[in-house]
Coordinates of C-alpha atoms and ligand atoms in Angstrom, one line a residue:
M6 CA -22.4 -6.4 -28.1
A7 CA -24.3 -3.5 -26.5
K8 CA -27.9 -3.4 -27.4
N9 CA -29.7 -0.1 -27.5
R10 CA -32.7 0.2 -25.4
P11 CA -35.5 2.6 -26.2
P12 CA -36.4 5.2 -23.5
G13 CA -39.4 4.2 -21.4
P14 CA -40.0 2.1 -18.5
Q15 CA -37.1 -0.1 -19.2
G16 CA -34.7 2.8 -19.9
T17 CA -31.8 4.1 -17.9
A18 CA -31.7 7.7 -16.8
L19 CA -28.5 9.7 -16.6
I20 CA -28.5 13.1 -14.8
Y21 CA -25.7 15.4 -15.1
D22 CA -25.2 19.2 -15.3
K23 CA -21.8 20.8 -15.8
D24 CA -22.9 23.6 -13.5
M25 CA -22.1 21.2 -10.6
A26 CA -18.5 21.5 -11.7
R27 CA -18.4 25.1 -10.6
V28 CA -17.6 24.5 -7.0
R29 CA -13.9 24.2 -6.2
L30 CA -11.4 24.8 -3.4
L31 CA -10.2 28.4 -3.2
W32 CA -7.5 28.0 -0.6
D33 CA -4.7 25.7 0.4
D34 CA -6.1 22.6 2.2
P35 CA -4.4 19.3 1.4
E36 CA -7.3 17.3 2.9
C37 CA -9.9 18.8 0.6
A38 CA -7.7 19.2 -2.5
I39 CA -8.8 15.9 -4.0
E40 CA -12.5 17.0 -4.4
V41 CA -12.0 18.6 -7.8
P42 CA -14.4 19.7 -10.6
E43 CA -12.7 17.2 -13.0
R44 CA -14.3 14.4 -11.0
L45 CA -17.5 15.2 -12.8
T46 CA -16.3 16.5 -16.1
S47 CA -13.8 13.8 -16.9
T48 CA -16.3 11.1 -15.8
Y49 CA -19.0 12.5 -18.1
A50 CA -16.5 12.8 -20.9
R51 CA -15.7 9.1 -20.6
L52 CA -19.3 8.2 -20.6
C53 CA -19.8 10.1 -23.8
H54 CA -16.7 8.7 -25.4
R55 CA -17.9 5.1 -24.6
G56 CA -21.3 5.9 -26.1
L57 CA -23.0 5.2 -22.8
A58 CA -24.4 8.7 -22.1
Q59 CA -26.1 8.6 -25.5
R60 CA -27.9 5.4 -24.7
C61 CA -29.4 6.9 -21.5
V62 CA -32.5 9.0 -21.0
Q63 CA -30.8 12.3 -20.1
L64 CA -33.0 14.0 -17.6
P65 CA -32.6 17.7 -16.6
V66 CA -31.5 18.6 -13.1
R67 CA -33.5 21.0 -11.0
E68 CA -32.5 22.9 -7.9
A69 CA -34.0 21.4 -4.8
T70 CA -36.3 23.7 -2.8
E71 CA -35.6 24.6 0.8
E72 CA -38.5 22.4 1.7
D73 CA -36.7 19.5 0.1
L74 CA -33.5 20.3 2.0
E75 CA -35.4 20.5 5.3
L76 CA -36.5 16.9 4.9
V77 CA -33.2 16.1 6.5
H78 CA -31.5 19.4 7.5
S79 CA -32.5 22.1 9.9
P80 CA -33.7 25.5 8.6
E81 CA -30.9 27.1 10.5
Y82 CA -28.2 25.0 8.8
V83 CA -29.9 25.6 5.4
A84 CA -29.7 29.4 6.1
V85 CA -26.0 29.1 7.0
V86 CA -25.2 27.5 3.6
K87 CA -27.5 29.9 1.8
G88 CA -25.4 32.7 3.3
T89 CA -22.2 31.5 1.6
Q90 CA -23.3 32.8 -1.8
T91 CA -22.3 36.4 -0.9
M92 CA -19.3 35.6 1.3
S93 CA -15.7 36.6 0.6
R94 CA -13.0 34.0 0.3
E95 CA -11.9 34.8 3.9
Q96 CA -15.4 34.4 5.3
L97 CA -15.9 31.1 3.4
H98 CA -12.7 29.8 4.8
T99 CA -13.6 30.8 8.4
L100 CA -17.0 29.1 8.1
A101 CA -15.4 26.0 6.6
Q102 CA -13.2 25.7 9.7
Q103 CA -16.2 25.1 11.8
Y104 CA -16.7 21.7 10.1
D105 CA -14.5 18.7 9.5
A106 CA -13.0 18.3 6.0
V107 CA -15.2 20.9 4.3
Y108 CA -14.7 23.8 1.9
F109 CA -17.2 26.4 0.6
H110 CA -17.3 28.3 -2.6
P111 CA -19.8 31.1 -3.7
S112 CA -21.4 28.4 -5.9
T113 CA -21.7 25.9 -3.1
F114 CA -25.3 26.6 -2.3
P115 CA -26.6 26.4 -5.9
C116 CA -24.5 23.4 -6.7
A117 CA -25.5 21.6 -3.6
R118 CA -29.1 22.3 -4.2
M119 CA -28.6 21.0 -7.8
A120 CA -27.0 17.8 -6.4
V121 CA -30.1 17.2 -4.3
G122 CA -32.4 18.2 -7.1
A123 CA -30.7 15.9 -9.5
T124 CA -31.1 13.0 -7.1
L125 CA -34.8 13.8 -6.6
Q126 CA -35.4 13.9 -10.3
L127 CA -33.8 10.5 -10.6
V128 CA -35.9 9.1 -7.8
D129 CA -39.1 10.6 -9.3
A130 CA -38.3 9.1 -12.7
V131 CA -37.6 5.6 -11.3
V132 CA -40.5 5.6 -8.8
T133 CA -43.1 6.7 -11.3
G134 CA -41.8 4.2 -13.8
A135 CA -40.7 6.7 -16.4
V136 CA -37.4 4.8 -16.5
G137 CA -36.3 1.5 -15.0
N138 CA -33.2 2.7 -13.2
G139 CA -30.5 5.4 -13.4
M140 CA -27.5 7.3 -12.2
A141 CA -27.0 10.9 -11.0
L142 CA -23.5 12.4 -11.4
V143 CA -23.4 15.1 -8.7
R144 CA -21.2 17.4 -6.7
P145 CA -20.9 18.1 -3.8
P146 CA -21.3 14.6 -2.5
G147 CA -23.8 14.0 0.4
H148 CA -23.4 11.0 2.7
H149 CA -21.4 12.7 5.4
S150 CA -23.5 15.7 5.9
Q151 CA -25.8 15.9 8.9
R152 CA -28.9 17.7 10.1
D153 CA -26.8 20.7 11.3
A154 CA -23.4 20.1 9.7
A155 CA -21.4 19.9 6.5
N156 CA -18.8 17.2 6.8
G157 CA -16.3 15.3 4.6
F158 CA -16.8 17.5 1.4
C159 CA -20.6 17.0 1.8
V160 CA -23.0 19.8 2.2
F161 CA -26.5 18.4 1.8
N162 CA -27.3 14.8 2.1
N163 CA -28.4 13.9 -1.4
V164 CA -29.3 10.3 -0.7
A165 CA -30.8 10.8 2.7
I166 CA -33.1 13.5 1.3
A167 CA -34.0 11.3 -1.6
A168 CA -35.0 8.5 0.8
E169 CA -37.1 10.8 2.9
H170 CA -38.7 12.2 -0.3
A171 CA -39.5 8.7 -1.5
K172 CA -41.2 7.9 1.8
R173 CA -43.1 11.2 2.3
R174 CA -44.0 12.1 -1.3
H175 CA -44.3 8.7 -2.9
G176 CA -45.5 6.8 0.1
L177 CA -42.7 4.1 -0.1
Q178 CA -42.4 2.0 3.0
R179 CA -39.1 0.1 2.5
I180 CA -36.0 1.7 1.0
L181 CA -32.6 0.1 0.9
I182 CA -29.5 2.4 0.8
V183 CA -26.3 0.7 -0.3
D184 CA -23.3 2.9 0.5
W185 CA -20.3 1.4 -1.3
D186 CA -18.2 4.6 -0.9
I187 CA -15.1 3.7 1.1
H188 CA -16.0 6.1 3.9
H189 CA -18.8 5.6 6.4
G190 CA -21.8 7.7 5.5
Q191 CA -22.5 8.6 9.1
G192 CA -24.8 11.3 8.0
I193 CA -27.1 8.8 6.4
Q194 CA -26.8 6.4 9.4
R195 CA -27.8 9.2 11.8
A196 CA -30.7 10.3 9.7
F197 CA -32.3 6.8 9.8
E198 CA -30.9 5.1 12.9
N199 CA -34.3 4.9 14.5
D200 CA -36.2 4.2 11.2
P201 CA -37.1 0.6 10.2
S202 CA -38.3 1.8 6.8
V203 CA -34.8 2.6 5.6
L204 CA -32.2 -0.2 5.7
Y205 CA -28.8 1.4 5.6
F206 CA -25.8 -0.7 4.6
S207 CA -22.3 0.7 4.5
W208 CA -18.9 -0.8 4.2
H209 CA -16.0 1.5 5.0
R210 CA -12.3 1.6 5.6
Y211 CA -12.1 1.5 9.4
E212 CA -8.8 0.1 10.6
H213 CA -10.1 -0.3 14.1
Q214 CA -11.3 3.2 14.2
S215 CA -8.1 4.9 13.1
F216 CA -9.4 5.9 9.7
W217 CA -11.5 9.0 9.1
P218 CA -14.1 9.8 10.4
R219 CA -12.8 7.6 13.2
L220 CA -16.2 7.0 14.8
R221 CA -17.1 4.3 17.2
E222 CA -20.6 4.3 15.5
S223 CA -19.1 2.8 12.3
D224 CA -18.3 -0.6 13.8
Y225 CA -20.2 -3.8 13.1
D226 CA -22.0 -3.9 16.4
V227 CA -23.8 -0.6 15.8
V228 CA -27.1 -1.8 14.3
G229 CA -29.6 0.9 14.8
Q230 CA -31.8 2.0 17.7
G231 CA -35.3 1.5 19.0
P232 CA -37.6 0.5 16.2
G233 CA -34.6 0.9 13.8
R234 CA -32.6 -1.9 15.5
G235 CA -31.3 -4.2 12.8
F236 CA -31.7 -1.6 10.0
T237 CA -28.2 -0.2 10.2
V238 CA -25.6 -2.5 8.8
N239 CA -21.9 -1.6 9.1
V240 CA -19.1 -3.6 7.6
P241 CA -15.7 -2.2 8.8
W242 CA -12.7 -2.9 6.7
N243 CA -9.8 -3.3 9.1
K244 CA -7.2 -3.6 6.4
V245 CA -6.5 -1.8 3.2
G246 CA -6.0 -3.7 -0.1
M247 CA -9.5 -5.3 -0.3
R248 CA -10.3 -6.8 -3.6
N249 CA -13.2 -7.9 -5.7
A250 CA -13.5 -11.1 -3.8
D251 CA -13.9 -9.3 -0.6
Y252 CA -16.5 -6.9 -1.9
V253 CA -18.5 -9.7 -3.6
S254 CA -18.3 -11.9 -0.5
V255 CA -19.8 -9.1 1.7
F256 CA -22.6 -8.8 -0.8
L257 CA -23.3 -12.5 -0.9
H258 CA -22.9 -13.2 2.8
V259 CA -24.2 -10.0 4.4
L260 CA -26.1 -7.5 2.2
L261 CA -28.1 -9.7 -0.1
P262 CA -29.6 -12.1 2.5
L263 CA -30.8 -9.0 4.5
A264 CA -31.9 -7.1 1.4
I265 CA -33.9 -10.0 0.1
E266 CA -35.6 -10.5 3.4
F267 CA -36.2 -6.7 3.7
D268 CA -37.7 -6.7 0.2
P269 CA -37.2 -3.0 -0.7
E270 CA -39.4 -1.0 -3.0
L271 CA -36.5 1.1 -4.0
V272 CA -32.7 0.8 -3.9
L273 CA -30.6 3.9 -3.5
V274 CA -26.9 3.5 -4.0
S275 CA -24.5 5.9 -2.4
A276 CA -22.1 5.3 -5.2
G277 CA -18.7 6.4 -4.1
Y278 CA -15.8 5.0 -6.1
D279 CA -13.0 5.8 -3.6
S280 CA -13.5 2.1 -2.9
G281 CA -12.0 1.3 -6.3
I282 CA -8.5 0.5 -7.3
G283 CA -5.9 3.3 -7.3
D284 CA -7.9 5.7 -5.1
P285 CA -5.7 7.6 -2.6
E286 CA -8.3 7.6 0.1
G287 CA -9.5 4.0 0.1
E288 CA -6.2 2.2 -0.9
M289 CA -8.4 -0.7 -1.9
K290 CA -8.0 -2.9 -5.0
A291 CA -11.4 -3.6 -6.4
T292 CA -11.3 -3.2 -10.2
P293 CA -14.0 -1.4 -12.2
E294 CA -15.6 -4.7 -13.2
C295 CA -16.3 -5.3 -9.6
F296 CA -18.8 -2.4 -9.7
A297 CA -20.6 -4.1 -12.6
H298 CA -20.9 -7.2 -10.5
L299 CA -22.1 -5.3 -7.5
T300 CA -24.7 -3.4 -9.5
F301 CA -25.8 -6.6 -11.2
L302 CA -26.3 -8.3 -7.8
L303 CA -28.6 -5.5 -6.7
L304 CA -30.8 -5.5 -9.8
P305 CA -33.1 -8.4 -8.7
L306 CA -34.2 -6.2 -5.8
A307 CA -37.1 -3.8 -5.9
R308 CA -37.9 -4.9 -9.5
G309 CA -34.8 -3.3 -10.6
R310 CA -35.7 0.2 -9.3
L311 CA -32.2 1.3 -8.6
C312 CA -30.9 4.9 -8.3
A313 CA -27.1 5.3 -8.1
V314 CA -25.9 8.7 -6.8
L315 CA -22.3 9.7 -7.0
E316 CA -20.5 10.2 -3.7
G317 CA -16.7 10.0 -3.5
G318 CA -14.0 8.8 -5.9
Y319 CA -10.7 10.7 -6.3
Y320 CA -8.5 8.8 -8.7
L321 CA -10.0 10.3 -11.9
Q322 CA -9.2 7.4 -14.2
S323 CA -10.6 4.7 -11.9
L324 CA -13.6 6.9 -11.0
A325 CA -14.6 7.3 -14.7
E326 CA -14.0 3.7 -15.5
C327 CA -16.0 2.5 -12.5
V328 CA -18.9 4.8 -13.3
C329 CA -18.9 3.4 -16.9
L330 CA -19.1 -0.1 -15.7
T331 CA -21.9 0.7 -13.3
L332 CA -23.9 2.5 -15.9
Q333 CA -23.3 -0.2 -18.5
T334 CA -24.8 -2.7 -16.1
L335 CA -27.8 -0.5 -15.5
L336 CA -28.2 -0.3 -19.2
G337 CA -28.5 -4.1 -19.3
D338 CA -25.2 -5.0 -20.8
P339 CA -24.0 -8.4 -19.6
V340 CA -21.4 -8.5 -16.9
D341 CA -18.8 -9.9 -19.3
L342 CA -16.4 -12.3 -17.8
G343 CA -14.3 -12.0 -20.9
T344 CA -13.4 -8.4 -20.3
F345 CA -10.2 -9.2 -18.5
P346 CA -8.0 -9.5 -21.6
S347 CA -9.0 -6.0 -22.5
W348 CA -7.5 -5.0 -19.2
G349 CA -4.2 -5.9 -20.6
I350 CA -3.0 -8.9 -18.6
P351 CA -0.7 -10.5 -21.2
E352 CA 0.5 -13.3 -19.0
G353 CA -2.7 -14.2 -17.3
P354 CA -3.8 -14.1 -13.7
S355 CA -1.7 -12.3 -11.2
C356 CA -1.8 -12.1 -7.5
L357 CA -4.8 -9.7 -7.9
F358 CA -6.6 -12.5 -9.6
N359 CA -7.4 -14.2 -6.3
P360 CA -10.8 -15.5 -5.5
C361 CA -10.3 -15.7 -1.8
P362 CA -11.5 -13.0 0.6
H363 CA -8.9 -11.7 3.0
C364 CA -8.8 -13.1 6.4
S365 CA -9.6 -9.7 7.8
A366 CA -12.6 -9.4 5.5
L367 CA -13.9 -12.8 6.7
E368 CA -13.6 -11.7 10.2
S369 CA -15.7 -8.6 9.5
I370 CA -18.2 -10.7 7.7
Q371 CA -18.5 -13.0 10.7
N372 CA -18.8 -10.2 13.1
V373 CA -21.5 -8.3 11.3
R374 CA -23.5 -11.5 10.7
A375 CA -23.3 -12.4 14.3
A376 CA -24.4 -8.8 15.3
H377 CA -27.4 -9.1 12.9
A378 CA -28.4 -12.7 13.4
P379 CA -30.9 -11.7 16.1
H380 CA -32.6 -9.3 13.7
W381 CA -32.6 -11.3 10.4
A382 CA -33.9 -14.8 9.9
S383 CA -31.8 -15.1 6.7
L384 CA -28.7 -15.1 8.9
R385 CA -30.0 -17.9 11.1
H386 CA -29.7 -20.8 8.7
E387 CA -27.4 -23.6 9.3
N388 CA -26.0 -25.6 6.4
S389 CA -28.5 -24.2 4.0
G390 CA -26.3 -24.4 0.9
P391 CA -24.6 -21.9 -1.2
V392 CA -25.4 -18.9 0.8
L393 CA -23.4 -20.3 3.7
T394 CA -20.1 -20.7 1.8
P395 CA -16.8 -20.2 3.3
S396 CA -17.3 -17.8 6.1
T397 CA -19.8 -19.9 7.9
W398 CA -18.5 -23.4 7.0
Q399 CA -18.7 -25.4 10.1
G400 CA -16.7 -28.5 9.3
D401 CA -17.7 -31.9 10.8
A402 CA -17.5 -31.2 14.5
G403 CA -16.7 -27.6 14.3
P404 CA -18.3 -25.0 16.5
S405 CA -21.1 -22.8 15.3
L406 CA -19.6 -19.4 14.6
L407 CA -22.8 -17.7 15.0
G408 CA -23.9 -19.7 18.0
T409 CA -27.5 -19.3 17.0
P410 CA -29.4 -22.4 15.9
S411 CA -31.7 -22.2 12.9
T412 CA -35.2 -21.3 13.9
G413 CA -36.5 -22.8 10.6
T414 CA -38.8 -19.9 10.0
T415 CA -37.6 -18.8 6.7
D416 CA -40.0 -20.8 4.5
G417 CA -40.3 -18.7 1.3
L418 CA -36.8 -17.2 1.6
K419 CA -34.5 -20.1 0.9
P420 CA -35.5 -20.7 -2.7
L421 CA -35.1 -17.1 -3.5
L422 CA -31.8 -16.9 -1.8
D423 CA -30.6 -20.0 -3.6
K424 CA -31.7 -18.6 -6.9
V425 CA -30.0 -15.3 -6.5
L426 CA -26.9 -16.5 -4.7
S427 CA -26.1 -19.8 -6.2
C428 CA -23.6 -18.4 -8.5
P429 CA -21.1 -20.9 -9.7
P430 CA -17.9 -20.5 -7.8
R431 CA -16.1 -19.2 -10.8
S432 CA -18.1 -16.1 -10.7
L433 CA -16.2 -15.0 -7.7
C434 CA -13.1 -15.3 -9.7
T435 CA -14.4 -13.0 -12.3
G436 CA -14.4 -9.4 -11.3
I437 CA -10.7 -9.3 -10.8
G438 CA -8.6 -7.8 -13.4
L439 CA -5.3 -5.9 -13.4
A440 CA -4.6 -2.9 -15.5
V441 CA -1.2 -2.3 -16.8
P442 CA 0.1 1.1 -18.0
D443 CA -0.5 1.9 -21.6
S444 CA -3.2 -0.6 -22.1
A445 CA -5.7 1.0 -24.4
S446 CA -8.7 0.7 -22.2
G447 CA -7.1 0.2 -18.9
L448 CA -6.0 2.6 -16.1
N449 CA -2.6 4.0 -15.7
L450 CA -2.2 2.6 -12.3
P451 CA 0.5 3.7 -9.8
P452 CA 3.5 1.5 -10.0
A453 CA 3.1 0.2 -6.5
L454 CA -0.1 -1.5 -7.5
L455 CA 1.6 -3.3 -10.4
Q456 CA 4.3 -4.9 -8.3
E457 CA 2.0 -7.5 -6.9
K458 CA 2.2 -9.6 -10.0
G459 CA 3.7 -13.0 -9.2
V460 CA 3.6 -12.5 -5.5
P461 CA 2.7 -15.8 -3.9
L462 CA -0.4 -16.3 -1.8
R463 CA -0.1 -15.1 1.7
E464 CA -0.3 -17.7 4.4
E465 CA -3.9 -17.1 5.5
E466 CA -5.1 -17.0 1.9
E467 CA -3.5 -20.4 1.3
A468 CA -5.2 -21.7 4.3
L469 CA -8.5 -21.0 2.8
I470 CA -8.0 -22.8 -0.4
G471 CA -9.3 -26.3 -0.4
D472 CA -8.8 -29.2 -2.7
E473 CA -10.9 -27.8 -5.4
G474 CA -9.3 -24.4 -5.2
T475 CA -11.4 -21.3 -5.8
L476 CA -14.5 -21.6 -3.6
G477 CA -14.1 -25.2 -2.7
W478 CA -13.0 -23.8 0.6
R479 CA -12.7 -25.6 3.9
W480 CA -11.5 -24.2 7.1
R481 CA -8.5 -26.3 8.0
S482 CA -9.5 -28.1 11.1
K483 CA -6.1 -27.4 12.7
Q484 CA -6.0 -23.8 11.6
T485 CA -6.2 -21.6 14.6
R486 CA -6.8 -18.0 14.4
S487 CA -7.7 -15.5 17.1
G488 CA -9.2 -12.1 16.8
F489 CA -12.9 -12.9 16.2
L490 CA -14.5 -10.3 18.2
C491 CA -18.1 -11.3 18.2
P492 CA -19.5 -12.5 21.5
G493 CA -20.2 -16.2 21.5
A494 CA -18.0 -16.8 18.5
H495 CA -15.2 -19.3 18.9
T496 CA -11.7 -18.3 18.1
D497 CA -10.6 -21.7 16.9
L498 CA -11.6 -22.3 13.4
Ligands
X5A13 C1 -17.6 11.9 0.1 C2 -16.2 11.5 0.5 C3 -14.4 11.9 2.0 C4 -13.9 12.9 3.0 C5 -12.5 12.5 3.5 C6 -11.9 13.5 4.5 N1 -15.7 12.2 1.5 N2 -10.6 13.1 4.9 O1 -15.6 10.6 0.0
ZN14 ZN1 -15.7 8.6 0.4

């Protein structure tokens, strides 16, 4: 099955150091209690157990210099974090209270420097061509941290620093950051909101701004500022329970058209797995295979130069499995549609095996497409084939959801889009598997997640299934639904 690949330009780097497992919560704080050292150690153990770590080029970490850190953070903030090395538990606790959802440990400074250094090592190896792609397993995570603030378990912004490093020290001009963590990486967004050389994409649990970090700036209509307009892409999830089909749909209908048009020289993934099934923060339902699909869909970009950097992920079993499937795809193993039986589904597809995106997901997709149509030609097609599947289906006399006529200026783009996106409909049905307890390779999922088997389709899901089932979707002409928020969009579908 798996072919070994020699190290070299085609190889996959893995960067990990157990020293990053040293930082841990020293006091009682329910919000921070989930960010545990085992996130790293048990994930790495699983990679070794699967033989995946052994197939990678294992690169050493280094500690980032203060100069590296100051690519994104202020010298004053770096000095504050540096000062934690010699603080007492009480002093650490007091400092942590100045920030939102943060803890410090005497090892925080060296670990956080190592997390940045590991990310920079990975970027250097990929950009110089020493390896083809790779993954860095790091703690603390980074995407919430800001110029002058720790936030959401994050101390230094590993990925933002890496992007700045790639620009300044390798001269790259176009970097794509894909943040599939379930929280909005507002730290990355703020670092690049004015910068057209960094395209930042994030999806996140939002629930109409009621989910942490509860920011207005996480909504779909926040698109960047000044020269950076159009280079910030936010996809809010306004409901929990999103599945593989929702994630893949957002890639097909939002991220990939923009990413292909942007034509990045490097792809950085803020690879948080709190968006995976079983995670207590995300409460989503994407299975580990989904991350293989997502990774695979990114590989045609930037000639495969992809660096995945761990962010969140708090359900240890799911986290480890999701990382395995990401790394396996980076190693070049096929995204195997036949892996479902190994997930222990004795009686076949269940409710989770559902190819249709949720109504709420389609709404977010429409809204972000409408918000970005002025900035991206690839969103201004009409009836251009597979890329405009269900969310933009217009029916015979239906109104244009985007309200923007095609400008026909996309010459070279359509063939490329067609090539990358014309997956046979079945492929949307693929990344959806259900683990049952005690299955050898599956997760031990909480019972609540297993009760869905056999539950019939919800009304709005049924409404999306056309004659052909799966992706042969049509909007029912009589189907009426309100709630589309984009200006100019019609509420009758
Ligand atoms: C990196 C990450 C989450 C913070 C949640 C605070 N942070 N409630 O996933
Ligand atoms: Zn997260």
